[in-house]
């Protein structure tokens, strides 16, 4: 379909389309290297994934150079075809570190869901999966190969128990094409009550440090999702243009210590929206989105600040030179600007990314050189991440 062809130009395209419209596009995920382990007229089992590493200079502003794993994963897809174009599907995807940087493979679950799909009636899936906010909105600017759109909302919130806006667990999702529209909705259930954390937490109360034990001892500290709901859409009016938007509402159970060292128990809500536009004529790819959120963790992960209410903006521009590398493949030039600002304080994220990538051997081997300028501020207005970092990524799709 038309939007699939446009998104194929850049990195997350095939995955986004596959999840959004069902197994009709699954074969395009890293299609050059996907391995069909088993196939009959009514069944197919596909294995694919990636091995990716990057060497970064001035990593995290620490004046250190480091080699890191970058999203290596294995993806397993099973399809069973029924009559009348119905397809049953199951997918599991696991991230891992093939370089054993910390002494083990650091594996973790990225996707685990089952579903039913039909070209007319749409796709329904249940489990841990991409949210409709990511599928139909944030994917359009999540395009650099190494770095990302740090301020779009599915990246700002922690992908853990209490938000999980990118790949939330315990969810049911429905996506359907209706003419020029793609409509999506998602709902998720509770994770249950807070039972403490596996690590100690240290609080500064009146100048005195208080250590709260994790692992269920002492205070219960942290947050758990009570429920989540999302809706999102794509609209394709023609002229290689896609308009998109989404809304998220999450209710959480949050516990911690107040300034007097006493435990509190709250039920805040996270509500947020984003809208944007994508234009992909020929070999160009241009996207912009903006939105607003409340109670979404949005500053750097060191804890310099929390945005209670923030506005975010992301833009991406890229051009692909087909055959620029001869028989090896294509060359891409791209740039991104991501910005989020606390509406009531000084916290902000400010990221500028510039890159060039070689897409070779029918998208099987990708080499990308990227430079990112960071100019973040903490809630006090002090510099947080305010440095440049350069990285070179090598990624092999298998």
mmCIF file of C-alpha atoms in Angstrom:
data_model
loop_
_atom_site.group_PDB
_atom_site.id
_atom_site.type_symbol
_atom_site.label_atom_id
_atom_site.label_comp_id
_atom_site.label_asym_id
_atom_site.label_seq_id
_atom_site.Cartn_x
_atom_site.Cartn_y
_atom_site.Cartn_z
ATOM 1 C CA UNK A 1 0.000 0.000 0.000
ATOM 2 C CA UNK A 2 1.087 3.586 -0.503
ATOM 3 C CA UNK A 3 2.105 4.535 3.010
ATOM 4 C CA UNK A 4 4.154 1.341 3.346
ATOM 5 C CA UNK A 5 6.220 2.321 0.334
ATOM 6 C CA UNK A 6 6.898 5.763 1.792
ATOM 7 C CA UNK A 7 7.940 4.469 5.203
ATOM 8 C CA UNK A 8 10.265 1.846 3.743
ATOM 9 C CA UNK A 9 12.763 4.677 3.149
ATOM 10 C CA UNK A 10 13.739 4.973 6.784
ATOM 11 C CA UNK A 11 14.451 2.701 9.686
ATOM 12 C CA UNK A 12 11.270 1.875 11.604
ATOM 13 C CA UNK A 13 8.994 1.915 8.575
ATOM 14 C CA UNK A 14 8.424 -1.764 7.993
ATOM 15 C CA UNK A 15 7.927 -2.587 11.661
ATOM 16 C CA UNK A 16 5.379 0.193 12.123
ATOM 17 C CA UNK A 17 3.334 -0.831 9.104
ATOM 18 C CA UNK A 18 3.485 -4.505 10.068
ATOM 19 C CA UNK A 19 2.065 -3.917 13.527
ATOM 20 C CA UNK A 20 -0.477 -1.400 12.286
ATOM 21 C CA UNK A 21 -2.064 -3.424 9.511
ATOM 22 C CA UNK A 22 -1.294 -6.991 10.463
ATOM 23 C CA UNK A 23 0.700 -9.736 8.851
ATOM 24 C CA UNK A 24 0.211 -8.488 5.315
ATOM 25 C CA UNK A 25 3.394 -6.494 5.734
ATOM 26 C CA UNK A 26 5.293 -8.770 8.136
ATOM 27 C CA UNK A 27 7.456 -10.158 5.356
ATOM 28 C CA UNK A 28 8.922 -6.708 4.747
ATOM 29 C CA UNK A 29 10.528 -6.526 8.215
ATOM 30 C CA UNK A 30 14.228 -6.626 7.426
ATOM 31 C CA UNK A 31 13.031 -8.532 4.372
ATOM 32 C CA UNK A 32 16.448 -9.066 2.826
ATOM 33 C CA UNK A 33 17.609 -11.355 5.595
ATOM 34 C CA UNK A 34 14.447 -12.774 7.216
ATOM 35 C CA UNK A 35 14.680 -16.535 7.599
ATOM 36 C CA UNK A 36 11.579 -18.637 6.941
ATOM 37 C CA UNK A 37 12.121 -21.569 9.270
ATOM 38 C CA UNK A 38 8.889 -23.351 8.372
ATOM 39 C CA UNK A 39 6.257 -22.853 5.690
ATOM 40 C CA UNK A 40 3.222 -24.723 4.375
ATOM 41 C CA UNK A 41 0.220 -23.438 2.402
ATOM 42 C CA UNK A 42 -1.492 -22.484 5.706
ATOM 43 C CA UNK A 43 1.416 -21.806 8.079
ATOM 44 C CA UNK A 44 4.608 -19.787 8.230
ATOM 45 C CA UNK A 45 7.273 -19.322 10.893
ATOM 46 C CA UNK A 46 9.762 -16.482 10.360
ATOM 47 C CA UNK A 47 12.897 -15.589 12.319
ATOM 48 C CA UNK A 48 14.623 -12.235 11.910
ATOM 49 C CA UNK A 49 16.309 -9.514 13.910
ATOM 50 C CA UNK A 50 19.496 -7.520 14.127
ATOM 51 C CA UNK A 51 22.944 -7.341 15.645
ATOM 52 C CA UNK A 52 23.941 -3.703 16.179
ATOM 53 C CA UNK A 53 26.756 -1.907 17.961
ATOM 54 C CA UNK A 54 28.000 1.650 18.083
ATOM 55 C CA UNK A 55 31.206 3.368 19.103
ATOM 56 C CA UNK A 56 30.560 6.787 20.642
ATOM 57 C CA UNK A 57 32.946 9.630 21.329
ATOM 58 C CA UNK A 58 32.257 11.802 24.409
ATOM 59 C CA UNK A 59 29.550 9.364 25.418
ATOM 60 C CA UNK A 60 27.050 11.077 27.716
ATOM 61 C CA UNK A 61 29.262 14.144 28.055
ATOM 62 C CA UNK A 62 31.679 12.188 30.220
ATOM 63 C CA UNK A 63 34.696 12.679 27.951
ATOM 64 C CA UNK A 64 34.704 8.920 27.553
ATOM 65 C CA UNK A 65 34.635 6.850 24.390
ATOM 66 C CA UNK A 66 32.538 3.705 24.586
ATOM 67 C CA UNK A 67 31.330 0.818 22.488
ATOM 68 C CA UNK A 68 27.683 -0.074 23.165
ATOM 69 C CA UNK A 69 25.058 -2.528 22.083
ATOM 70 C CA UNK A 70 22.333 -0.685 20.132
ATOM 71 C CA UNK A 71 19.042 -2.510 20.062
ATOM 72 C CA UNK A 72 20.185 -5.995 19.079
ATOM 73 C CA UNK A 73 17.200 -8.330 19.004
ATOM 74 C CA UNK A 74 15.623 -11.532 17.745
ATOM 75 C CA UNK A 75 12.084 -11.598 16.411
ATOM 76 C CA UNK A 76 9.920 -14.728 16.010
ATOM 77 C CA UNK A 77 6.669 -14.577 14.013
ATOM 78 C CA UNK A 78 4.129 -17.344 13.477
ATOM 79 C CA UNK A 79 1.197 -17.032 11.054
ATOM 80 C CA UNK A 80 -1.691 -19.395 10.375
ATOM 81 C CA UNK A 81 -3.921 -18.648 7.365
ATOM 82 C CA UNK A 82 -7.626 -19.423 7.432
ATOM 83 C CA UNK A 83 -10.212 -19.121 4.723
ATOM 84 C CA UNK A 84 -11.680 -15.717 3.777
ATOM 85 C CA UNK A 85 -8.357 -13.881 4.335
ATOM 86 C CA UNK A 86 -8.251 -14.374 8.108
ATOM 87 C CA UNK A 87 -4.820 -14.802 9.706
ATOM 88 C CA UNK A 88 -3.948 -15.838 13.239
ATOM 89 C CA UNK A 89 -0.610 -14.525 14.429
ATOM 90 C CA UNK A 90 1.819 -14.720 17.306
ATOM 91 C CA UNK A 91 4.966 -12.686 17.810
ATOM 92 C CA UNK A 92 7.703 -12.554 20.393
ATOM 93 C CA UNK A 93 10.744 -10.311 20.239
ATOM 94 C CA UNK A 94 13.631 -10.214 22.706
ATOM 95 C CA UNK A 95 16.393 -7.671 23.038
ATOM 96 C CA UNK A 96 19.834 -8.869 24.066
ATOM 97 C CA UNK A 97 23.472 -7.793 24.235
ATOM 98 C CA UNK A 98 25.558 -10.003 21.919
ATOM 99 C CA UNK A 99 28.729 -8.280 23.149
ATOM 100 C CA UNK A 100 28.212 -9.185 26.849
ATOM 101 C CA UNK A 101 29.294 -5.697 27.936
ATOM 102 C CA UNK A 102 28.210 -6.341 31.542
ATOM 103 C CA UNK A 103 29.156 -9.999 31.631
ATOM 104 C CA UNK A 104 25.829 -11.415 30.415
ATOM 105 C CA UNK A 105 23.469 -11.111 27.454
ATOM 106 C CA UNK A 106 21.134 -8.662 29.269
ATOM 107 C CA UNK A 107 18.088 -10.102 27.514
ATOM 108 C CA UNK A 108 14.657 -8.569 27.974
ATOM 109 C CA UNK A 109 11.195 -8.882 26.465
ATOM 110 C CA UNK A 110 10.287 -6.324 23.786
ATOM 111 C CA UNK A 111 7.140 -7.898 22.316
ATOM 112 C CA UNK A 112 4.932 -10.838 23.197
ATOM 113 C CA UNK A 113 1.433 -10.907 21.702
ATOM 114 C CA UNK A 114 -1.121 -12.926 19.762
ATOM 115 C CA UNK A 115 -3.786 -11.706 17.417
ATOM 116 C CA UNK A 116 -6.191 -12.079 14.533
ATOM 117 C CA UNK A 117 -6.038 -10.110 11.287
ATOM 118 C CA UNK A 118 -8.198 -9.504 8.227
ATOM 119 C CA UNK A 119 -7.620 -6.949 5.422
ATOM 120 C CA UNK A 120 -11.221 -5.739 5.686
ATOM 121 C CA UNK A 121 -11.991 -5.971 9.394
ATOM 122 C CA UNK A 122 -8.580 -4.981 10.756
ATOM 123 C CA UNK A 123 -6.148 -6.461 13.278
ATOM 124 C CA UNK A 124 -6.687 -7.161 16.975
ATOM 125 C CA UNK A 125 -3.721 -8.117 19.166
ATOM 126 C CA UNK A 126 -3.306 -8.874 22.880
ATOM 127 C CA UNK A 127 -0.120 -8.742 24.975
ATOM 128 C CA UNK A 128 3.020 -6.594 25.105
ATOM 129 C CA UNK A 129 3.234 -4.574 21.887
ATOM 130 C CA UNK A 130 3.796 -1.192 20.303
ATOM 131 C CA UNK A 131 1.196 1.350 21.360
ATOM 132 C CA UNK A 132 -0.985 3.091 18.790
ATOM 133 C CA UNK A 133 0.710 6.351 19.840
ATOM 134 C CA UNK A 134 3.985 4.907 18.612
ATOM 135 C CA UNK A 135 2.625 3.009 15.590
ATOM 136 C CA UNK A 136 0.604 5.854 14.117
ATOM 137 C CA UNK A 137 2.306 8.999 15.486
ATOM 138 C CA UNK A 138 5.818 8.879 16.949
ATOM 139 C CA UNK A 139 7.242 6.448 14.392
ATOM 140 C CA UNK A 140 7.280 9.237 11.807
ATOM 141 C CA UNK A 141 10.052 11.130 13.580
ATOM 142 C CA UNK A 142 11.783 8.156 15.209
ATOM 143 C CA UNK A 143 14.021 7.833 12.164
ATOM 144 C CA UNK A 144 17.752 8.346 12.925
ATOM 145 C CA UNK A 145 19.502 4.985 12.950
ATOM 146 C CA UNK A 146 21.536 5.489 16.140
ATOM 147 C CA UNK A 147 19.903 8.316 18.079
ATOM 148 C CA UNK A 148 16.192 9.045 18.225
ATOM 149 C CA UNK A 149 13.388 11.568 18.775
ATOM 150 C CA UNK A 150 14.020 11.891 22.494
ATOM 151 C CA UNK A 151 11.142 14.254 23.177
ATOM 152 C CA UNK A 152 8.244 12.504 21.477
ATOM 153 C CA UNK A 153 6.031 11.071 24.159
ATOM 154 C CA UNK A 154 6.586 7.351 23.685
ATOM 155 C CA UNK A 155 10.291 8.031 24.294
ATOM 156 C CA UNK A 156 9.906 10.574 27.106
ATOM 157 C CA UNK A 157 8.022 8.264 29.419
ATOM 158 C CA UNK A 158 9.784 5.301 30.951
ATOM 159 C CA UNK A 159 8.909 2.106 29.120
ATOM 160 C CA UNK A 160 8.233 0.368 32.409
ATOM 161 C CA UNK A 161 5.322 -0.511 34.630
ATOM 162 C CA UNK A 162 3.878 2.889 35.330
ATOM 163 C CA UNK A 163 3.855 4.480 31.879
ATOM 164 C CA UNK A 164 5.000 2.175 29.125
ATOM 165 C CA UNK A 165 3.763 4.393 26.309
ATOM 166 C CA UNK A 166 5.955 2.723 23.712
ATOM 167 C CA UNK A 167 5.530 -1.035 24.278
ATOM 168 C CA UNK A 168 3.000 -1.433 27.089
ATOM 169 C CA UNK A 169 2.264 -4.898 28.452
ATOM 170 C CA UNK A 170 -1.167 -6.347 29.260
ATOM 171 C CA UNK A 171 -2.893 -4.463 26.466
ATOM 172 C CA UNK A 172 -5.420 -5.109 23.730
ATOM 173 C CA UNK A 173 -5.051 -3.159 20.472
ATOM 174 C CA UNK A 174 -7.279 -2.765 17.420
ATOM 175 C CA UNK A 175 -6.155 -1.171 14.142
ATOM 176 C CA UNK A 176 -8.232 -0.931 10.952
ATOM 177 C CA UNK A 177 -7.989 0.756 7.549
ATOM 178 C CA UNK A 178 -11.096 2.645 6.440
ATOM 179 C CA UNK A 179 -10.536 4.264 3.051
ATOM 180 C CA UNK A 180 -7.852 6.929 3.455
ATOM 181 C CA UNK A 181 -7.867 6.514 7.221
ATOM 182 C CA UNK A 182 -6.096 4.159 9.596
ATOM 183 C CA UNK A 183 -7.726 4.115 13.031
ATOM 184 C CA UNK A 184 -6.251 2.593 16.183
ATOM 185 C CA UNK A 185 -7.296 2.097 19.790
ATOM 186 C CA UNK A 186 -5.608 0.451 22.779
ATOM 187 C CA UNK A 187 -6.582 -0.377 26.353
ATOM 188 C CA UNK A 188 -4.502 -1.880 29.165
ATOM 189 C CA UNK A 189 -5.242 -3.384 32.544
ATOM 190 C CA UNK A 190 -3.707 -2.894 35.982
ATOM 191 C CA UNK A 191 -0.330 -4.219 37.005
ATOM 192 C CA UNK A 192 -1.619 -4.560 40.556
ATOM 193 C CA UNK A 193 -0.473 -2.882 43.742
ATOM 194 C CA UNK A 194 3.030 -1.641 44.441
ATOM 195 C CA UNK A 195 5.192 -4.209 46.185
ATOM 196 C CA UNK A 196 8.379 -2.215 46.595
ATOM 197 C CA UNK A 197 11.390 -2.245 44.306
ATOM 198 C CA UNK A 198 14.448 -4.464 44.022
ATOM 199 C CA UNK A 199 16.848 -1.629 44.699
ATOM 200 C CA UNK A 200 17.209 0.779 47.589
ATOM 201 C CA UNK A 201 16.102 4.368 47.123
ATOM 202 C CA UNK A 202 17.809 7.296 48.865
ATOM 203 C CA UNK A 203 15.906 10.478 49.789
ATOM 204 C CA UNK A 204 17.240 13.742 51.179
ATOM 205 C CA UNK A 205 14.809 14.881 53.869
ATOM 206 C CA UNK A 206 15.736 18.032 55.782
ATOM 207 C CA UNK A 207 19.391 17.571 54.929
ATOM 208 C CA UNK A 208 19.396 13.971 56.148
ATOM 209 C CA UNK A 209 19.627 10.979 53.844
ATOM 210 C CA UNK A 210 16.948 8.328 54.306
ATOM 211 C CA UNK A 211 17.509 4.958 52.647
ATOM 212 C CA UNK A 212 14.353 3.072 51.719
ATOM 213 C CA UNK A 213 15.028 -0.634 51.179
ATOM 214 C CA UNK A 214 13.751 -2.264 48.005
ATOM 215 C CA UNK A 215 12.604 -5.818 47.497
ATOM 216 C CA UNK A 216 9.338 -5.384 49.396
ATOM 217 C CA UNK A 217 10.914 -4.320 52.695
ATOM 218 C CA UNK A 218 10.222 -1.020 54.396
ATOM 219 C CA UNK A 219 8.205 1.480 52.431
ATOM 220 C CA UNK A 220 6.575 0.610 49.141
ATOM 221 C CA UNK A 221 8.108 3.139 46.762
ATOM 222 C CA UNK A 222 7.461 3.616 43.071
ATOM 223 C CA UNK A 223 4.456 3.509 40.786
ATOM 224 C CA UNK A 224 2.281 0.993 38.957
ATOM 225 C CA UNK A 225 -0.142 1.473 36.114
ATOM 226 C CA UNK A 226 -3.788 1.033 37.014
ATOM 227 C CA UNK A 227 -5.087 1.282 33.448
ATOM 228 C CA UNK A 228 -4.244 2.855 30.117
ATOM 229 C CA UNK A 229 -6.260 3.994 27.095
ATOM 230 C CA UNK A 230 -5.134 5.359 23.724
ATOM 231 C CA UNK A 231 -6.604 6.358 20.383
ATOM 232 C CA UNK A 232 -4.707 7.412 17.256
ATOM 233 C CA UNK A 233 -5.230 7.933 13.538
ATOM 234 C CA UNK A 234 -3.573 8.359 10.150
ATOM 235 C CA UNK A 235 -5.250 10.260 7.334
ATOM 236 C CA UNK A 236 -3.817 10.186 3.790
ATOM 237 C CA UNK A 237 -5.363 12.980 1.697
ATOM 238 C CA UNK A 238 -2.992 12.350 -1.221
ATOM 239 C CA UNK A 239 0.044 14.210 -2.546
ATOM 240 C CA UNK A 240 2.322 11.886 -0.522
ATOM 241 C CA UNK A 241 1.011 13.480 2.693
ATOM 242 C CA UNK A 242 -0.041 11.731 5.904
ATOM 243 C CA UNK A 243 -1.701 13.568 8.781
ATOM 244 C CA UNK A 244 -1.628 11.851 12.178
ATOM 245 C CA UNK A 245 -2.541 12.317 15.809
ATOM 246 C CA UNK A 246 -3.055 10.467 19.058
ATOM 247 C CA UNK A 247 -4.251 10.770 22.647
ATOM 248 C CA UNK A 248 -3.151 8.818 25.739
ATOM 249 C CA UNK A 249 -4.660 8.553 29.213
ATOM 250 C CA UNK A 250 -2.995 6.541 31.979
ATOM 251 C CA UNK A 251 -4.013 6.286 35.634
ATOM 252 C CA UNK A 252 -1.264 5.224 38.006
ATOM 253 C CA UNK A 253 -0.809 4.345 41.662
ATOM 254 C CA UNK A 254 2.265 6.230 42.908
ATOM 255 C CA UNK A 255 3.893 5.992 46.350
ATOM 256 C CA UNK A 256 6.919 7.628 47.912
ATOM 257 C CA UNK A 257 8.188 9.882 50.698
ATOM 258 C CA UNK A 258 7.236 13.506 51.248
ATOM 259 C CA UNK A 259 9.504 16.240 52.616
ATOM 260 C CA UNK A 260 8.766 15.088 56.184
ATOM 261 C CA UNK A 261 9.888 11.551 55.432
ATOM 262 C CA UNK A 262 6.330 10.253 55.553
ATOM 263 C CA UNK A 263 4.952 7.912 52.930
ATOM 264 C CA UNK A 264 2.344 9.239 50.511
ATOM 265 C CA UNK A 265 -0.038 7.398 48.214
ATOM 266 C CA UNK A 266 -1.413 9.173 45.133
ATOM 267 C CA UNK A 267 -3.343 8.309 41.988
ATOM 268 C CA UNK A 268 -2.127 10.809 39.366
ATOM 269 C CA UNK A 269 -3.091 10.577 35.726
ATOM 270 C CA UNK A 270 -0.916 10.918 32.655
ATOM 271 C CA UNK A 271 -2.795 12.469 29.769
ATOM 272 C CA UNK A 272 -1.176 13.611 26.571
ATOM 273 C CA UNK A 273 -1.769 14.281 22.903
ATOM 274 C CA UNK A 274 0.286 14.699 19.736
ATOM 275 C CA UNK A 275 -0.492 15.722 16.153
ATOM 276 C CA UNK A 276 1.720 15.977 13.094
ATOM 277 C CA UNK A 277 2.291 15.663 9.369
ATOM 278 C CA UNK A 278 4.526 13.577 7.130
ATOM 279 C CA UNK A 279 5.416 14.406 3.507
ATOM 280 C CA UNK A 280 7.337 11.805 1.525
ATOM 281 C CA UNK A 281 7.571 12.788 -2.151
ATOM 282 C CA UNK A 282 10.033 10.700 -4.128
ATOM 283 C CA UNK A 283 13.213 10.192 -2.134
ATOM 284 C CA UNK A 284 12.403 12.880 0.441
ATOM 285 C CA UNK A 285 11.054 12.180 3.902
ATOM 286 C CA UNK A 286 9.848 15.175 5.967
ATOM 287 C CA UNK A 287 7.968 14.948 9.272
ATOM 288 C CA UNK A 288 6.943 17.207 12.134
ATOM 289 C CA UNK A 289 4.866 16.662 15.253
ATOM 290 C CA UNK A 290 3.949 18.522 18.399
ATOM 291 C CA UNK A 291 2.026 17.812 21.544
ATOM 292 C CA UNK A 292 1.417 18.379 25.220
ATOM 293 C CA UNK A 293 1.570 16.083 28.230
ATOM 294 C CA UNK A 294 0.884 16.093 31.962
ATOM 295 C CA UNK A 295 2.723 14.023 34.588
ATOM 296 C CA UNK A 296 5.049 12.520 31.991
ATOM 297 C CA UNK A 297 8.699 12.011 33.012
ATOM 298 C CA UNK A 298 10.525 13.943 30.348
ATOM 299 C CA UNK A 299 13.943 15.111 31.493
ATOM 300 C CA UNK A 300 17.172 13.135 31.475
ATOM 301 C CA UNK A 301 17.153 9.825 33.334
ATOM 302 C CA UNK A 302 19.582 11.071 36.003
ATOM 303 C CA UNK A 303 16.657 12.653 37.831
ATOM 304 C CA UNK A 304 17.548 16.324 37.430
ATOM 305 C CA UNK A 305 13.915 17.217 37.024
ATOM 306 C CA UNK A 306 10.397 16.033 36.284
ATOM 307 C CA UNK A 307 8.074 17.841 33.894
ATOM 308 C CA UNK A 308 4.614 17.960 35.403
ATOM 309 C CA UNK A 309 3.251 19.645 32.286
ATOM 310 C CA UNK A 310 5.277 19.896 29.114
ATOM 311 C CA UNK A 311 5.087 20.679 25.421
ATOM 312 C CA UNK A 312 7.131 18.724 22.925
ATOM 313 C CA UNK A 313 8.143 19.174 19.273
ATOM 314 C CA UNK A 314 9.991 16.889 16.858
ATOM 315 C CA UNK A 315 11.040 17.410 13.263
ATOM 316 C CA UNK A 316 12.863 15.115 10.863
ATOM 317 C CA UNK A 317 14.157 15.637 7.315
ATOM 318 C CA UNK A 318 15.978 13.116 5.164
ATOM 319 C CA UNK A 319 16.899 12.377 1.567
ATOM 320 C CA UNK A 320 17.909 9.046 0.056
ATOM 321 C CA UNK A 321 20.251 8.800 -2.932
ATOM 322 C CA UNK A 322 19.282 5.477 -4.577
ATOM 323 C CA UNK A 323 22.246 3.592 -5.979
ATOM 324 C CA UNK A 324 24.714 6.205 -4.784
ATOM 325 C CA UNK A 325 26.994 3.404 -3.625
ATOM 326 C CA UNK A 326 26.661 1.471 -6.868
ATOM 327 C CA UNK A 327 25.703 -2.165 -6.470
ATOM 328 C CA UNK A 328 26.241 -1.912 -2.702
ATOM 329 C CA UNK A 329 23.163 0.245 -2.117
ATOM 330 C CA UNK A 330 21.919 3.695 -1.149
ATOM 331 C CA UNK A 331 23.145 6.721 0.775
ATOM 332 C CA UNK A 332 21.010 8.773 3.188
ATOM 333 C CA UNK A 333 21.448 12.262 4.614
ATOM 334 C CA UNK A 334 19.207 13.287 7.500
ATOM 335 C CA UNK A 335 18.701 15.705 10.356
ATOM 336 C CA UNK A 336 16.442 15.933 13.389
ATOM 337 C CA UNK A 337 15.483 18.526 15.968
ATOM 338 C CA UNK A 338 13.755 17.483 19.204
ATOM 339 C CA UNK A 339 12.609 19.899 21.909
ATOM 340 C CA UNK A 340 10.481 19.627 25.057
ATOM 341 C CA UNK A 341 9.916 22.312 27.687
ATOM 342 C CA UNK A 342 8.287 22.260 31.100
ATOM 343 C CA UNK A 343 5.356 24.695 31.008
ATOM 344 C CA UNK A 344 5.876 25.726 34.632
ATOM 345 C CA UNK A 345 9.616 25.335 35.240
ATOM 346 C CA UNK A 346 13.010 25.380 33.575
ATOM 347 C CA UNK A 347 13.369 21.700 32.665
ATOM 348 C CA UNK A 348 13.896 21.073 28.992
ATOM 349 C CA UNK A 349 15.323 18.632 26.483
ATOM 350 C CA UNK A 350 16.999 20.076 23.390
ATOM 351 C CA UNK A 351 18.581 17.661 20.865
ATOM 352 C CA UNK A 352 19.905 18.298 17.350
ATOM 353 C CA UNK A 353 20.987 15.296 15.255
ATOM 354 C CA UNK A 354 22.815 15.188 11.937
ATOM 355 C CA UNK A 355 23.707 11.990 10.123
ATOM 356 C CA UNK A 356 24.767 10.111 7.010
ATOM 357 C CA UNK A 357 24.029 6.421 6.483
ATOM 358 C CA UNK A 358 24.991 3.749 3.981
ATOM 359 C CA UNK A 359 22.158 1.264 3.345
ATOM 360 C CA UNK A 360 23.841 -1.693 1.668
ATOM 361 C CA UNK A 361 23.210 -5.244 0.478
ATOM 362 C CA UNK A 362 19.455 -4.755 0.133
ATOM 363 C CA UNK A 363 19.139 -3.214 3.625
ATOM 364 C CA UNK A 364 21.028 -6.075 5.263
ATOM 365 C CA UNK A 365 24.067 -4.039 6.388
ATOM 366 C CA UNK A 366 23.693 -0.442 7.606
ATOM 367 C CA UNK A 367 26.494 1.904 8.648
ATOM 368 C CA UNK A 368 25.501 5.290 10.076
ATOM 369 C CA UNK A 369 27.617 8.208 11.302
ATOM 370 C CA UNK A 370 25.660 10.609 13.539
ATOM 371 C CA UNK A 371 26.418 13.707 15.580
ATOM 372 C CA UNK A 372 24.113 14.951 18.353
ATOM 373 C CA UNK A 373 24.177 18.324 20.091
ATOM 374 C CA UNK A 374 22.512 18.279 23.531
ATOM 375 C CA UNK A 375 21.466 21.404 25.403
ATOM 376 C CA UNK A 376 19.248 20.125 28.233
ATOM 377 C CA UNK A 377 18.339 22.008 31.415
ATOM 378 C CA UNK A 378 17.337 20.727 34.847
ATOM 379 C CA UNK A 379 14.342 21.988 36.822
ATOM 380 C CA UNK A 380 16.577 24.682 38.388
ATOM 381 C CA UNK A 381 17.762 25.905 34.979
ATOM 382 C CA UNK A 382 21.217 24.411 35.439
ATOM 383 C CA UNK A 383 22.891 22.598 32.579
ATOM 384 C CA UNK A 384 22.057 18.897 32.408
ATOM 385 C CA UNK A 385 23.265 17.218 29.247
ATOM 386 C CA UNK A 386 24.904 20.106 27.364
ATOM 387 C CA UNK A 387 27.526 18.520 25.159
ATOM 388 C CA UNK A 388 28.127 17.034 21.726
ATOM 389 C CA UNK A 389 28.384 13.296 21.123
ATOM 390 C CA UNK A 390 29.364 11.491 17.923
ATOM 391 C CA UNK A 391 28.693 7.852 17.150
ATOM 392 C CA UNK A 392 29.186 5.361 14.369
ATOM 393 C CA UNK A 393 26.676 2.514 14.149
ATOM 394 C CA UNK A 394 27.113 -0.810 12.388
ATOM 395 C CA UNK A 395 23.952 -2.881 12.113
ATOM 396 C CA UNK A 396 23.450 -6.274 10.505
ATOM 397 C CA UNK A 397 19.881 -7.431 9.816
ATOM 398 C CA UNK A 398 19.517 -11.196 9.837
#
